[in-house]
Short mmCIF file of C-alpha atoms in Angstrom, two decimals:
data_model
loop_
_atom_site.label_atom_id
_atom_site.label_comp_id
_atom_site.label_asym_id
_atom_site.label_seq_id
_atom_site.Cartn_x
_atom_site.Cartn_y
_atom_site.Cartn_z
CA MET K 10 0.00 0.00 0.00
CA ASP K 11 1.33 3.42 -0.99
CA PHE K 12 -0.14 6.67 0.35
CA GLN K 13 0.69 10.13 1.66
CA VAL K 14 -0.32 11.80 4.91
CA SER K 15 -0.64 15.59 5.00
CA PRO K 16 -1.66 17.93 7.80
CA TYR K 17 -4.97 19.53 6.80
CA PHE K 18 -6.04 22.91 8.15
CA LEU K 19 -9.70 23.79 7.74
CA ILE K 20 -9.93 27.50 8.47
CA THR K 21 -13.13 29.22 9.61
CA GLU K 22 -12.19 32.40 7.73
CA ASN K 23 -9.46 33.61 5.40
CA ALA K 24 -7.42 30.56 4.34
CA ASP K 25 -5.84 32.94 1.81
CA GLY K 26 -4.36 34.87 4.73
CA LEU K 27 -2.87 31.69 6.19
CA LYS K 28 -1.48 30.78 2.76
CA ARG K 29 0.16 34.21 2.38
CA LEU K 30 1.55 34.11 5.95
CA TYR K 31 3.24 30.74 5.36
CA GLU K 32 4.54 31.87 1.97
CA GLU K 33 6.03 35.00 3.54
CA LEU K 34 7.51 33.46 6.68
CA PHE K 35 8.57 30.03 5.45
CA GLY K 36 8.79 30.32 1.67
CA ALA K 37 5.91 27.84 1.24
CA LYS K 38 5.08 27.15 -2.41
CA THR K 39 1.56 26.65 -3.72
CA LEU K 40 1.50 23.35 -5.60
CA TYR K 41 -2.25 23.34 -6.25
CA ILE K 42 -5.17 25.65 -5.55
CA GLN K 43 -8.86 25.35 -6.31
CA ARG K 44 -11.37 27.97 -5.35
CA ILE K 45 -15.08 27.44 -4.65
CA LYS K 46 -15.85 29.08 -8.03
CA ASP K 47 -13.82 26.31 -9.72
CA ARG K 48 -16.26 23.63 -8.55
CA PRO K 49 -18.80 22.26 -11.03
CA THR K 50 -21.81 24.59 -11.07
CA ASP K 51 -24.09 22.06 -9.35
CA LYS K 52 -21.59 21.89 -6.44
CA GLN K 53 -21.80 25.67 -5.93
CA LEU K 54 -25.47 25.55 -4.93
CA ASN K 55 -26.26 27.18 -1.59
CA ILE K 56 -22.82 28.86 -1.52
CA ASP K 57 -23.02 32.60 -0.92
CA GLU K 58 -21.60 34.59 -3.85
CA LYS K 59 -19.13 36.33 -1.52
CA ASP K 60 -17.62 32.91 -0.72
CA LEU K 61 -16.92 31.85 -4.32
CA SER K 62 -13.32 33.15 -4.22
CA LYS K 63 -12.51 31.27 -1.00
CA ILE K 64 -10.09 28.34 -1.08
CA ASP K 65 -11.73 24.97 -1.64
CA GLN K 66 -8.45 23.03 -1.69
CA CYS K 67 -4.85 24.19 -1.55
CA VAL K 68 -1.64 22.18 -1.28
CA LEU K 69 1.43 24.01 -0.01
CA GLN K 70 4.96 22.65 -0.06
CA PHE K 71 6.05 23.57 3.44
CA GLY K 72 9.65 22.61 4.12
CA ASP K 73 9.92 18.93 3.31
CA ILE K 74 6.19 18.17 3.69
CA LYS K 75 2.98 19.16 2.01
CA ILE K 76 0.10 20.67 3.94
CA MET K 77 -3.46 21.22 2.80
CA ILE K 78 -5.58 24.24 3.68
CA ALA K 79 -9.16 25.23 2.90
CA ASP K 80 -11.88 27.63 3.97
CA ASP K 81 -14.84 26.00 5.68
CA THR K 82 -17.88 26.90 3.58
CA GLU K 83 -19.92 23.85 4.53
CA GLY K 84 -20.37 24.54 8.23
CA LEU K 85 -18.30 21.59 9.42
CA PRO K 86 -17.71 21.38 13.18
CA ILE K 87 -14.37 23.06 13.84
CA THR K 88 -12.75 23.57 17.22
CA GLN K 89 -9.59 25.60 17.30
CA GLY K 90 -7.16 24.01 19.68
CA ASN K 91 -3.76 22.54 20.17
CA ASN K 92 -4.54 18.92 19.37
CA VAL K 93 -2.98 19.43 15.91
CA SER K 94 0.13 21.54 15.56
CA LEU K 95 3.24 21.95 13.47
CA CYS K 96 6.77 21.72 14.78
CA ILE K 97 9.04 23.85 12.63
CA THR K 98 12.72 23.16 13.24
CA PHE K 99 15.40 25.67 12.32
CA ASP K 100 19.17 25.11 12.16
CA HIS K 101 20.06 28.35 13.97
CA VAL K 102 18.54 30.00 17.02
CA GLU K 103 18.57 33.40 15.28
CA GLU K 104 16.27 32.04 12.56
CA THR K 105 13.92 30.55 15.13
CA LYS K 106 13.74 33.78 17.11
CA SER K 107 13.23 35.86 13.96
CA VAL K 108 10.23 33.82 12.82
CA TYR K 109 8.83 33.78 16.37
CA ASN K 110 9.06 37.60 16.51
CA GLN K 111 7.42 37.96 13.08
CA LEU K 112 4.55 35.73 14.15
CA ILE K 113 4.04 37.79 17.31
CA ASP K 114 4.12 41.00 15.25
CA LYS K 115 1.40 39.53 13.01
CA GLY K 116 -0.91 38.89 15.96
CA SER K 117 -0.04 35.37 17.09
CA GLU K 118 -0.89 34.38 20.65
CA VAL K 119 2.08 33.39 22.85
CA LEU K 120 1.52 29.93 24.30
CA LYS K 121 5.10 29.69 25.61
CA ALA K 122 7.50 32.60 25.38
CA PHE K 123 10.66 32.07 23.35
CA SER K 124 13.54 30.92 25.54
CA PRO K 125 16.46 28.54 25.73
CA GLU K 126 15.54 25.15 27.16
CA PHE K 127 17.53 22.12 28.28
CA TYR K 128 16.70 20.47 24.95
CA THR K 129 17.41 23.40 22.61
CA GLU K 130 19.05 26.81 22.32
CA GLY K 131 15.66 28.37 21.57
CA TYR K 132 12.03 27.32 21.58
CA GLY K 133 8.72 29.17 21.40
CA TYR K 134 5.13 28.02 21.04
CA VAL K 135 2.46 30.24 19.44
CA LYS K 136 -1.03 30.08 18.03
CA ASP K 137 -1.04 31.98 14.76
CA PRO K 138 -3.87 34.38 13.84
CA TYR K 139 -5.67 31.46 12.10
CA GLY K 140 -5.72 29.21 15.17
CA ILE K 141 -2.84 26.93 14.13
CA SER K 142 -0.41 26.06 16.94
CA LEU K 143 3.25 26.24 15.94
CA HIS K 144 6.21 24.87 17.89
CA LEU K 145 9.26 26.87 16.80
CA PHE K 146 12.28 24.76 17.63
CA THR K 147 16.03 25.12 17.14
CA LYS K 148 17.78 21.92 16.08
CA ARG K 149 19.95 20.37 18.76
CA LYS K 150 23.67 20.65 18.28
CA ASP K 151 25.44 17.32 18.62
#
């Protein structure tokens, strides 16, 4: 059996904003994007016209993995929380701290302030403005 597993972020509002944030901060590349307006016409029924430009499916190359993001236009039950998160590991503490600071400047909530820890030179934990929890970790030096 051959398959892929990708983190999938269903955003209550503005998946485009999350896409742009990850492109800006991490150099994420859009591999595929489909908007609601790209659906077959019969699959656009009961979708408000203002939602037609929202993201239906988007695949981002994010480091060495692919993630999927979409706007929720179907009213699925979504609970923002920390049960799903990303750990983003940087080679140098300065890079980790820089991204942490940028995320804070863009309105992320501090879940654990950036600091050195026994297991790393620098670690911070934030919830970005879209409700995604990010562990920002500096690779251990051997």
